[in-house]
mmCIF file of C-alpha atoms in Angstrom:
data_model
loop_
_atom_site.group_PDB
_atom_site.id
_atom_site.type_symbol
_atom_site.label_atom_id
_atom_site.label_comp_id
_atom_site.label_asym_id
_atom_site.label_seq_id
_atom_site.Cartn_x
_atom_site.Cartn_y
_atom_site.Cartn_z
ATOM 1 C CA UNK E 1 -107.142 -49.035 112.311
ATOM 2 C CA UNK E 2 -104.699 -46.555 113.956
ATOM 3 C CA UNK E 3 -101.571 -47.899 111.937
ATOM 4 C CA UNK E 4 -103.627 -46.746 108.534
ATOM 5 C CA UNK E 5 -100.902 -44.496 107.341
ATOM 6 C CA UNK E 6 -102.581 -43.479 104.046
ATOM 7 C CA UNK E 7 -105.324 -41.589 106.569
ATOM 8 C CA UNK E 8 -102.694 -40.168 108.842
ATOM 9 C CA UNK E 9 -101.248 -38.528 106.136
ATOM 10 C CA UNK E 10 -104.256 -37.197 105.090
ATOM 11 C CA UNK E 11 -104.629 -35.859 108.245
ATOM 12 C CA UNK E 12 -101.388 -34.565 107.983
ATOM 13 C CA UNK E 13 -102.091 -32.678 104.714
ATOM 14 C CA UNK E 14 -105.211 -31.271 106.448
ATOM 15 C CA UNK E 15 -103.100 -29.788 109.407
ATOM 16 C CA UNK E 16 -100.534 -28.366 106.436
ATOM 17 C CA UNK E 17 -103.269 -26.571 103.877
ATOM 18 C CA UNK E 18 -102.119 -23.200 103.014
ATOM 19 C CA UNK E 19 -104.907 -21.422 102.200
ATOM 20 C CA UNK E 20 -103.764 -19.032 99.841
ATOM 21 C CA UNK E 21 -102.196 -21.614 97.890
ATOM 22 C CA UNK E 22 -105.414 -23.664 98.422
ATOM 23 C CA UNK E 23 -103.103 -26.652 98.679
ATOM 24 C CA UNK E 24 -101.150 -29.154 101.357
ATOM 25 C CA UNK E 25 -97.739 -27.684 102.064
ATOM 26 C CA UNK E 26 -95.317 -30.845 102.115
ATOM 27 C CA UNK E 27 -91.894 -31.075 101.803
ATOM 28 C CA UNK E 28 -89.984 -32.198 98.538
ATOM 29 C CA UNK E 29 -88.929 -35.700 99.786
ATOM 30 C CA UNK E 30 -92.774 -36.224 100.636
ATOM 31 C CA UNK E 31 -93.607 -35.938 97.136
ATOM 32 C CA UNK E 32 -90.351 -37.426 95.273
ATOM 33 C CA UNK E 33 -89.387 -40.024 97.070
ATOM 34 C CA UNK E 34 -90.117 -44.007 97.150
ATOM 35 C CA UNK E 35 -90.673 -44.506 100.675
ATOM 36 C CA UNK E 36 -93.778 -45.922 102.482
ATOM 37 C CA UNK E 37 -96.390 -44.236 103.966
ATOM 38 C CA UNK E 38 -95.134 -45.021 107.013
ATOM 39 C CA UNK E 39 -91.487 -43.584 106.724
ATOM 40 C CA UNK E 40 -92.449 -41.012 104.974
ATOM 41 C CA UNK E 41 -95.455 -39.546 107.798
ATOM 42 C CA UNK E 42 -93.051 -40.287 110.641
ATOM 43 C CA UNK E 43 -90.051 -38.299 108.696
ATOM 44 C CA UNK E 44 -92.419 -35.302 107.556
ATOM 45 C CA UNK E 45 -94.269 -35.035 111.298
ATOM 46 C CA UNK E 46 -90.866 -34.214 112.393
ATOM 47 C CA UNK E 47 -89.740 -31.429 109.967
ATOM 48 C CA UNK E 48 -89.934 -27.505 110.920
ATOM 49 C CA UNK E 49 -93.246 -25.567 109.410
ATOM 50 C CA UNK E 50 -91.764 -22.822 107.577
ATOM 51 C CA UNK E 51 -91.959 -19.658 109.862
ATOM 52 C CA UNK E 52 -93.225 -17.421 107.456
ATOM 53 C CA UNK E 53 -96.327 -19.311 108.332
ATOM 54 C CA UNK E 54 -96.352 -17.969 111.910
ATOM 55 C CA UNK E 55 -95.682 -14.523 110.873
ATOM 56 C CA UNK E 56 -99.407 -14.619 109.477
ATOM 57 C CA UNK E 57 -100.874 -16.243 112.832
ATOM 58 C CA UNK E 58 -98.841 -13.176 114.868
ATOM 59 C CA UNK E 59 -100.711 -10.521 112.571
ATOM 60 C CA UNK E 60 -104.263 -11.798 113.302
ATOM 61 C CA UNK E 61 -103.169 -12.244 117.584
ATOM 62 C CA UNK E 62 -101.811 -9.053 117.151
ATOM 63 C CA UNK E 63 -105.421 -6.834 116.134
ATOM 64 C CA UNK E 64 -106.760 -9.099 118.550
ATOM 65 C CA UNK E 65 -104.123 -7.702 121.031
ATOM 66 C CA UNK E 66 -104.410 -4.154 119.851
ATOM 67 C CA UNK E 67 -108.531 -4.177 120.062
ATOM 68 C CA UNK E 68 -108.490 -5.236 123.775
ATOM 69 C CA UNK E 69 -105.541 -2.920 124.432
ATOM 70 C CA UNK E 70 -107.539 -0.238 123.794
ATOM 71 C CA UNK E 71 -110.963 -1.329 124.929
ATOM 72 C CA UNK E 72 -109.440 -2.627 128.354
ATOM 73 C CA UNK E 73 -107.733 0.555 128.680
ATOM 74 C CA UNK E 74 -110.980 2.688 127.956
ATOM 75 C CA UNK E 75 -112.737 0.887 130.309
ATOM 76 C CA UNK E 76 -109.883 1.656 133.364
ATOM 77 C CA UNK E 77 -107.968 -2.175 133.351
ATOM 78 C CA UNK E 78 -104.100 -2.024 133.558
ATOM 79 C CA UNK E 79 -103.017 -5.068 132.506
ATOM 80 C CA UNK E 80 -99.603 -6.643 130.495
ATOM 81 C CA UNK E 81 -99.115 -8.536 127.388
ATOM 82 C CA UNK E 82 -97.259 -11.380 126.889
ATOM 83 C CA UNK E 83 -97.432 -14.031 124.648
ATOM 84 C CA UNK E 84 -96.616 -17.668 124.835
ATOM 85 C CA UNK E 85 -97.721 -21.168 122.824
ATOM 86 C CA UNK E 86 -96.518 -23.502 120.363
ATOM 87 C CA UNK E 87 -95.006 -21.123 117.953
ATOM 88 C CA UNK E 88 -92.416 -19.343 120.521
ATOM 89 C CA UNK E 89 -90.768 -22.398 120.068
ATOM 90 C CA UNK E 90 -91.708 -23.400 116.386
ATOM 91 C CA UNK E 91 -92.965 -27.070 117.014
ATOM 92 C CA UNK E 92 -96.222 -26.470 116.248
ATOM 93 C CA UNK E 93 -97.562 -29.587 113.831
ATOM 94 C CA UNK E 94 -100.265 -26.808 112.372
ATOM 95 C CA UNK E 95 -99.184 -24.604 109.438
ATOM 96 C CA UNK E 96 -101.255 -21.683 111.230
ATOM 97 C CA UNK E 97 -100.005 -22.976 114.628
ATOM 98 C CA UNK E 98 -101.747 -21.591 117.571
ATOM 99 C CA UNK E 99 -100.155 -18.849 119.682
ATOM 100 C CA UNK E 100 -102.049 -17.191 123.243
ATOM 101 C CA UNK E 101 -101.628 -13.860 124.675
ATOM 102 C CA UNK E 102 -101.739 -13.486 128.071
ATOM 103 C CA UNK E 103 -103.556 -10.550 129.451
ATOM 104 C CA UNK E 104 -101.954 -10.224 132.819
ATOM 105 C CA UNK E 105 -102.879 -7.457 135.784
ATOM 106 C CA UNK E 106 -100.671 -5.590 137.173
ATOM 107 C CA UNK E 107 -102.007 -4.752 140.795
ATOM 108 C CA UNK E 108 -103.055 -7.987 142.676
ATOM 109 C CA UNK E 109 -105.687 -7.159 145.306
ATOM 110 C CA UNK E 110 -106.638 -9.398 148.259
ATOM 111 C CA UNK E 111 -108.667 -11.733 145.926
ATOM 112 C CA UNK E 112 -107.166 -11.836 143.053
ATOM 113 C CA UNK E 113 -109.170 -14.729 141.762
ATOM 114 C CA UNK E 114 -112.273 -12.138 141.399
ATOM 115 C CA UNK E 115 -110.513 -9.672 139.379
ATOM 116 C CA UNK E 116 -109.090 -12.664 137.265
ATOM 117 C CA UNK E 117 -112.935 -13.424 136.628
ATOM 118 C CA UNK E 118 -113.964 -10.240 135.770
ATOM 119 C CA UNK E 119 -111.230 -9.718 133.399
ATOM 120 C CA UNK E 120 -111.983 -12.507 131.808
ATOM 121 C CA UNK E 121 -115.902 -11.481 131.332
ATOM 122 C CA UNK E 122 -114.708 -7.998 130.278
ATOM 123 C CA UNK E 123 -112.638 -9.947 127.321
ATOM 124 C CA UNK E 124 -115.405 -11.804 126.250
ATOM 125 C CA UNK E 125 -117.717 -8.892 126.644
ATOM 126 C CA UNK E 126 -114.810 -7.045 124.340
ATOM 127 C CA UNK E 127 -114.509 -9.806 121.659
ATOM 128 C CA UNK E 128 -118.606 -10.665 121.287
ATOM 129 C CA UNK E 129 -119.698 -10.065 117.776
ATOM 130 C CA UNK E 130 -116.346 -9.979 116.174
ATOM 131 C CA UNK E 131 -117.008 -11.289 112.680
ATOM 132 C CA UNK E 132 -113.590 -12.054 111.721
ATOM 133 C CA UNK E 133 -113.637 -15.365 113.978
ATOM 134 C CA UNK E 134 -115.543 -18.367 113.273
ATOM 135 C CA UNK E 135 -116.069 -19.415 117.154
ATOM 136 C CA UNK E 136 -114.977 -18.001 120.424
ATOM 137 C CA UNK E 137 -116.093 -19.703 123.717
ATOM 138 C CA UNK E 138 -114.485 -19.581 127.690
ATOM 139 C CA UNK E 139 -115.914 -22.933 128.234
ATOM 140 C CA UNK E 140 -112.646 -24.632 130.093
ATOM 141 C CA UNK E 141 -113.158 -21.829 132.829
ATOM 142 C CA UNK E 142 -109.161 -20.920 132.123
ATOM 143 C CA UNK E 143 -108.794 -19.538 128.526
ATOM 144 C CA UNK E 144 -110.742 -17.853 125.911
ATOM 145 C CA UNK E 145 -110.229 -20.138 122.586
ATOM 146 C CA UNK E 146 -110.661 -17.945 119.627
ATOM 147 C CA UNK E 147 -110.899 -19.711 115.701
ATOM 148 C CA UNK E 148 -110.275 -16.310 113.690
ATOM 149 C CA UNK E 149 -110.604 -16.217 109.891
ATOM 150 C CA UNK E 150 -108.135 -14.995 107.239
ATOM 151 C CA UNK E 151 -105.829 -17.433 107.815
ATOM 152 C CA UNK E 152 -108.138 -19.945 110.103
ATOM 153 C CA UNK E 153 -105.821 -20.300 112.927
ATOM 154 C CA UNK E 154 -106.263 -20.920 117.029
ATOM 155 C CA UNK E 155 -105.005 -18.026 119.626
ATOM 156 C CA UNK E 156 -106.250 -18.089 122.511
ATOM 157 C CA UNK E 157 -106.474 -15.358 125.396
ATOM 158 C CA UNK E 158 -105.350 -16.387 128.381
ATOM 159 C CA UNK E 159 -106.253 -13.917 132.272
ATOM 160 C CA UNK E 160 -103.453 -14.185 134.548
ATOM 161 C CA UNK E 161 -101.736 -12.613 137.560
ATOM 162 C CA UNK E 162 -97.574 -11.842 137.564
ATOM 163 C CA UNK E 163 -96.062 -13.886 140.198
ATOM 164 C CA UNK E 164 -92.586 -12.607 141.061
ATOM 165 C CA UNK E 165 -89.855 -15.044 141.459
ATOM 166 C CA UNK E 166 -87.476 -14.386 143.783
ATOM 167 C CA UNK E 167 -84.678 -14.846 140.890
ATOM 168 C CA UNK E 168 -86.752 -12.244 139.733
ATOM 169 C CA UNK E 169 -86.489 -10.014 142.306
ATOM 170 C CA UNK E 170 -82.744 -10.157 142.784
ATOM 171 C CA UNK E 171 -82.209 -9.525 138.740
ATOM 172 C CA UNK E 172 -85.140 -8.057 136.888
ATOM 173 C CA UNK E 173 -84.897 -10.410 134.033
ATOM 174 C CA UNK E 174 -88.310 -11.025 133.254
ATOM 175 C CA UNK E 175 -87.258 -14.350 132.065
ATOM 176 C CA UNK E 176 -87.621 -15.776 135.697
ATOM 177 C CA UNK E 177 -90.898 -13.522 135.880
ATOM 178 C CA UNK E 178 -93.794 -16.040 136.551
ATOM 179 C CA UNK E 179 -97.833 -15.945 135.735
ATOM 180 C CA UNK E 180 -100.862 -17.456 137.208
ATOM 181 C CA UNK E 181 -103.943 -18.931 135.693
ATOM 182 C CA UNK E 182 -106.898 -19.633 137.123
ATOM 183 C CA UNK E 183 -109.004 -22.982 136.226
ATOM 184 C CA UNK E 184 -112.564 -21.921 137.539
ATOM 185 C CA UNK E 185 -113.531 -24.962 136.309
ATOM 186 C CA UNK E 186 -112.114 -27.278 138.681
ATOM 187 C CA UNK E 187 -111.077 -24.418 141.059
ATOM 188 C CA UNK E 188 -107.160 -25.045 140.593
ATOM 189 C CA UNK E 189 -104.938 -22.326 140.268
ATOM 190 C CA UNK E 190 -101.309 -23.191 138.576
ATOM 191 C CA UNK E 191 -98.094 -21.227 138.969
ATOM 192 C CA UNK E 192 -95.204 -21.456 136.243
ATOM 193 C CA UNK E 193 -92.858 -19.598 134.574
ATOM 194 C CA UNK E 194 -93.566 -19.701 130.408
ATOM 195 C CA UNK E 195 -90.747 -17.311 129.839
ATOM 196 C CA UNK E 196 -88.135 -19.421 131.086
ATOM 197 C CA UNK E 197 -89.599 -22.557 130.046
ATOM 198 C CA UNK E 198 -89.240 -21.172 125.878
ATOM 199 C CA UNK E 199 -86.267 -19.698 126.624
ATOM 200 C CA UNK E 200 -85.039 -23.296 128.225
ATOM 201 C CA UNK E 201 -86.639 -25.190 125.066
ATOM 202 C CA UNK E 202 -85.051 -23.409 122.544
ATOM 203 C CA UNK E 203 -81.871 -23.158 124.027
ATOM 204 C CA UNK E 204 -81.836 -27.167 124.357
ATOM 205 C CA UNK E 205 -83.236 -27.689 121.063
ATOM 206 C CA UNK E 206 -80.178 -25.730 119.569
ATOM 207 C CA UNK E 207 -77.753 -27.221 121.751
ATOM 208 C CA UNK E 208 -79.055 -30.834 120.107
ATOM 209 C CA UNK E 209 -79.366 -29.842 116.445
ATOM 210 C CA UNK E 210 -82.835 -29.606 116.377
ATOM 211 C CA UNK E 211 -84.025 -32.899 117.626
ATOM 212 C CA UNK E 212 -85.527 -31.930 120.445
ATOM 213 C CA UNK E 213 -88.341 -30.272 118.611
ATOM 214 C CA UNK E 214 -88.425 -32.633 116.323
ATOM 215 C CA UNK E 215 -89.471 -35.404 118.362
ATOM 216 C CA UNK E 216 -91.942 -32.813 120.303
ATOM 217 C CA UNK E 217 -93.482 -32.751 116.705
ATOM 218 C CA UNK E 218 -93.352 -36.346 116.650
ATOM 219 C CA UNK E 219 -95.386 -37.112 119.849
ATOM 220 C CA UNK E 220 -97.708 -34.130 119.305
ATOM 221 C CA UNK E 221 -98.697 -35.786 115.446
ATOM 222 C CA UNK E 222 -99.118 -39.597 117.258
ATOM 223 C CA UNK E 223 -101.159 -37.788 120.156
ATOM 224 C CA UNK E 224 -103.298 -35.412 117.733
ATOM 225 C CA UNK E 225 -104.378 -38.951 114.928
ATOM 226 C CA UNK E 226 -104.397 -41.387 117.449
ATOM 227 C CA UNK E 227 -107.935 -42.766 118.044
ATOM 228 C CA UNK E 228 -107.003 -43.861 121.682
ATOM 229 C CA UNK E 229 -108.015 -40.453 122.958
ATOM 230 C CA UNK E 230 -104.815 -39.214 124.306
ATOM 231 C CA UNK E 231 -105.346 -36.479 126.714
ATOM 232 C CA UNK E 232 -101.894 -34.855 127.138
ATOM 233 C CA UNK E 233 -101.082 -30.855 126.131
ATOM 234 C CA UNK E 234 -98.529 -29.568 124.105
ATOM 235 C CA UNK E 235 -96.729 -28.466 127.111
ATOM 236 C CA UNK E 236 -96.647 -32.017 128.808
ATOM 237 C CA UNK E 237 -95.158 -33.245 125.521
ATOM 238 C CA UNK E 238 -92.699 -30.447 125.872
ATOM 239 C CA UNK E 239 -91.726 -31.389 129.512
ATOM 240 C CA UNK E 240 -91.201 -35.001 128.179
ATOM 241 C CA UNK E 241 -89.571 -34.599 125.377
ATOM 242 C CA UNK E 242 -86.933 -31.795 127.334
ATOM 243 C CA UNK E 243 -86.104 -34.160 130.181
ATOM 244 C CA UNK E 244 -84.315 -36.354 127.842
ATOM 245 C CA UNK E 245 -80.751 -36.044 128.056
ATOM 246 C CA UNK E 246 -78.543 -33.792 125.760
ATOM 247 C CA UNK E 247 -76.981 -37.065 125.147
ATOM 248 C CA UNK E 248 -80.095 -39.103 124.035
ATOM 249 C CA UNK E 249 -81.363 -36.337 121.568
ATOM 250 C CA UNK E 250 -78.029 -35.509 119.813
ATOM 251 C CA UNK E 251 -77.494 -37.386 116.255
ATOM 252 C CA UNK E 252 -77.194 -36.740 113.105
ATOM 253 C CA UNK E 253 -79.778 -35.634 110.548
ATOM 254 C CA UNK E 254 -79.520 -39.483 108.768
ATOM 255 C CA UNK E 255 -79.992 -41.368 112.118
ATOM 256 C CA UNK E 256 -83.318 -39.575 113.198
ATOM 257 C CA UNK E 257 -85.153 -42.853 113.349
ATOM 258 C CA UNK E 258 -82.712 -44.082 116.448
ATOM 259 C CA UNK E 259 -84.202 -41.342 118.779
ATOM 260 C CA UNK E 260 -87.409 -43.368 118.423
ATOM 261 C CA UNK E 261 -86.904 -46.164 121.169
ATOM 262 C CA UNK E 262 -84.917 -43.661 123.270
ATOM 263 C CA UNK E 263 -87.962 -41.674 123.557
ATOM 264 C CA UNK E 264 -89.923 -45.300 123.667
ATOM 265 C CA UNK E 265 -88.121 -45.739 126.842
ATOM 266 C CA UNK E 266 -88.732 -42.122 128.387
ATOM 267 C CA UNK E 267 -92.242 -42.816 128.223
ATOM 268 C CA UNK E 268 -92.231 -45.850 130.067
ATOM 269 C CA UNK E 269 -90.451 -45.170 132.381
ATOM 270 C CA UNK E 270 -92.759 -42.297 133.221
ATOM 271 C CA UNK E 271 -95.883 -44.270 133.046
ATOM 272 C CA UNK E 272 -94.667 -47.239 135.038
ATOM 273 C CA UNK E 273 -92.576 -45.696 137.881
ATOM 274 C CA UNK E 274 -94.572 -43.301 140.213
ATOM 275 C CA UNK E 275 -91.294 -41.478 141.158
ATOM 276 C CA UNK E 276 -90.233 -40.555 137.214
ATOM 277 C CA UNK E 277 -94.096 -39.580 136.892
ATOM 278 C CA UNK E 278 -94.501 -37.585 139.605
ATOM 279 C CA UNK E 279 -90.986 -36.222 139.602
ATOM 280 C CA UNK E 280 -90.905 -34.806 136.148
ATOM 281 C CA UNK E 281 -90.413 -31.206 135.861
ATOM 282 C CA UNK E 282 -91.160 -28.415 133.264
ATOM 283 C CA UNK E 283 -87.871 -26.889 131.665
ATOM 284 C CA UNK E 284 -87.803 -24.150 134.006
ATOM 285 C CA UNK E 285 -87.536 -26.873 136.763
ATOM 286 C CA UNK E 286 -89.385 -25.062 139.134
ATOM 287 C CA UNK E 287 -92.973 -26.991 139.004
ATOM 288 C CA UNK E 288 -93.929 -30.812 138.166
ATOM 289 C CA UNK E 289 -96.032 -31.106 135.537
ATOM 290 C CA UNK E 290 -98.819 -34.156 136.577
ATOM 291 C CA UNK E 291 -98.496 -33.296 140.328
ATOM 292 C CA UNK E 292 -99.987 -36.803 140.713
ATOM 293 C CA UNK E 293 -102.781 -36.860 137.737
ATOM 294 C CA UNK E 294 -103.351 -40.853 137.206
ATOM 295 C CA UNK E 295 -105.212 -40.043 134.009
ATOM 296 C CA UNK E 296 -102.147 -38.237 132.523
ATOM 297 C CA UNK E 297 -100.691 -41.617 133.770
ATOM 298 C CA UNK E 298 -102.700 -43.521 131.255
ATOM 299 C CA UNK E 299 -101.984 -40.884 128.798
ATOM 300 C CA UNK E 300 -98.598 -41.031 128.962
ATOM 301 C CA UNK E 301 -99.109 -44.703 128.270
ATOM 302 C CA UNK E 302 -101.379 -44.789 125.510
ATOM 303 C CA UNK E 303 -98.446 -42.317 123.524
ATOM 304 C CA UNK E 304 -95.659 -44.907 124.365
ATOM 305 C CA UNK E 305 -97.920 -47.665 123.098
ATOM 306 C CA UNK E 306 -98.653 -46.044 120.082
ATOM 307 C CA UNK E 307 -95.052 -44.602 119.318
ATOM 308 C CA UNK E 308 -94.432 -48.301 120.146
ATOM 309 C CA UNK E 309 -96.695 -49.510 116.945
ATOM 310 C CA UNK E 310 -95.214 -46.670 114.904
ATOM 311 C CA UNK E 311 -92.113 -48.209 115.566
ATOM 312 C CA UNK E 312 -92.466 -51.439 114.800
ATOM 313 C CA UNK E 313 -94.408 -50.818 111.517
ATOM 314 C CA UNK E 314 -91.110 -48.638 110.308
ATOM 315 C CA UNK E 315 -88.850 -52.240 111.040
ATOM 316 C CA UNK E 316 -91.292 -54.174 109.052
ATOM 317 C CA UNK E 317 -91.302 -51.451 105.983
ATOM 318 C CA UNK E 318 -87.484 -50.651 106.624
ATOM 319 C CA UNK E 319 -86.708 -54.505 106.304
ATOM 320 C CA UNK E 320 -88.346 -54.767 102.866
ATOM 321 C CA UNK E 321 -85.208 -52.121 102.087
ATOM 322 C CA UNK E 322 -82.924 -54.441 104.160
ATOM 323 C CA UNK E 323 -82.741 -51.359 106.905
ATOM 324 C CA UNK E 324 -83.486 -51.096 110.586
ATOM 325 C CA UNK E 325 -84.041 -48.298 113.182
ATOM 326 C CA UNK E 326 -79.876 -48.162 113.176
ATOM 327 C CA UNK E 327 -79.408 -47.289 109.174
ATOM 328 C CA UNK E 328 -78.438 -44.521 107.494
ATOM 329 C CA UNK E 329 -81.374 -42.870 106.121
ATOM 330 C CA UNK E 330 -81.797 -39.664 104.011
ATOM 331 C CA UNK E 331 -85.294 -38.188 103.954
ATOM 332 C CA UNK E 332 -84.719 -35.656 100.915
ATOM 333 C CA UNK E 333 -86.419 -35.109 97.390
ATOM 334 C CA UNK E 334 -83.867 -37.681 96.207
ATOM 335 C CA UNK E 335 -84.339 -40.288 98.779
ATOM 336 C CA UNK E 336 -85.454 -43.914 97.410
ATOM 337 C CA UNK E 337 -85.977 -47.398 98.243
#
């Protein structure tokens, strides 16, 4: 049953093991206050993982980093490094969240689709062998996926070319400086600007107390234990979740639960009118983010249907308490029904 909350938060506690501790990592409401299963996973999916967790992940990306520095170097490549993922912008629902460096070449010859593919064979000719990961593969033709050991976390390695905006141009700031990646796979190349997009998210996410992020952690928990299959990235989330307005996400800390239709009503709008599908933008507003993808269509759907059951399972528990979606609510260690 997707609605079987005492599995979700297992799930949950699986995402949140801290292996040092060789425990689950939960807050202190989780485990001191009365509330349901239900309340209580929706309430925790939302909450910040402590940063301190991240700081680990960035040591581990960063020997990566250093040992194809070097190697690429040795071997006559002059490239950039960047990084960009989940924890740039601390909404990551994994305590080890997942961060990607982007290995990006500086001279762009006439093809630069060949030099993206041998970079990429170089890097996995570079990283072969390496015993501190459990897996690496380049099966998705775009990025390298690396699981490395000591904490067990994901970072992936991502080839790309700098594309210079023209706001670039005129000012410099690399914040407008854009990247692309090449999907050999399906032989798609995408153009974006990751720099401005975090810079846009957290900027947003501050302006609204938080929420913004929040909810991104939300959607990303309902997407990642859903059994429907829903095949939508972190950065689609992202995009949804920003295009909200300032107005929609701002409330306080006690009436979190009344963002929950607002978003409700994002997402269908999005799934059921082509224009708000194929018209939403990334935060840096400079690229739409399905460009017409009827499959993200139904994925967009299947989140909205089942933030719609998470919804309605938190009236049914909430008016047990005699309290609805509207009510004050306090998610802390001395929270009770």
């Amino acid at each position: 049953m997707d609605n079987n909350y005492s599995q979700k938060i297992e799930n949950l506690k699986i995402r949140r093991y801290d292996e040092a501790l060789k425990e689950s990592v939960l807050s202190e409401a989780f485990h001191n206050s009365s509330y349901s299963d239900c309340i209580k996973y929706t309430f925790e999916s939302m909450l910040e993982i402590d940063p301190s967790y991240a700081y680990k992940v960035y040591a581990v990306s960063r020997r990566i980093h250093e040992k194809i520095a070097k190697e690429l170097k040795r071997r006559g490549f002059y490239v950039d490094y960047r990084y960009q993922g989940e924890l740039r912008t601390y909404s990551n629902i994994v305590l080890y969240g997942d961060v990607e460096i982007i290995v990006i070449t500086k001279d762009i010859a006439d093809k630069p689709h060949k030099e993206i593919q041998t970079l990429a064979m170089e890097l996995m000719d570079i990283l072969q062998g390496d015993l501190s990961f459990k897996s690496l593969q380049y099966s998705d033709g775009t990025r390298i996926r690396i699981t490395a050991l000591k904490p067990t976390c994901e970072i992936s390695i991502l080839p790309s070319v700098w594309v210079d905006s023209a706001a670039y141009k005129k000012t410099k700031n690399e914040i407008y400086r854009g990247i692309a990646e090449f999907d050999f796979k399906h032989k798609k190349v995408k153009k974006y600007l990751p720099f401005l997009n975090i810079a846009r998210i957290n900027a947003k996410d501050q302006k609204v107390g938080g929420n913004l992020k929040n909810i991104s952690r939300l959607l990303k928990t309902l997407r990642t234990d859903s059994e429907d299959g829903i095949d939508l990235e972190d950065s689609e989330i992202n995009a949804i979740v920003y295009s909200l307005s300032d107005a929609a996400l701002r409330t306080d800390p006690k009436y979190l639960l009344t963002l929950l239709p607002k978003t409700e009503e994002k997402l269908n709008d999005i799934c059921t009118s082509t224009s708000s599908f194929d018209g939403l933008l990334s935060p840096s507003e400079k690229d739409h983010v399905f460009e017409g993808s009827l499959d993200k269509k139904a994925a967009v759907g299947k989140l909205k249907n089942t933030l719609n059951r998470l919804i309605k399972d938190l009236e049914t528990d909430l008016a047990k308490m005699n309290l609805t979606m509207d009510s004050e609510i306090t998610y802390t260690a001395e929270s009770s029904s």
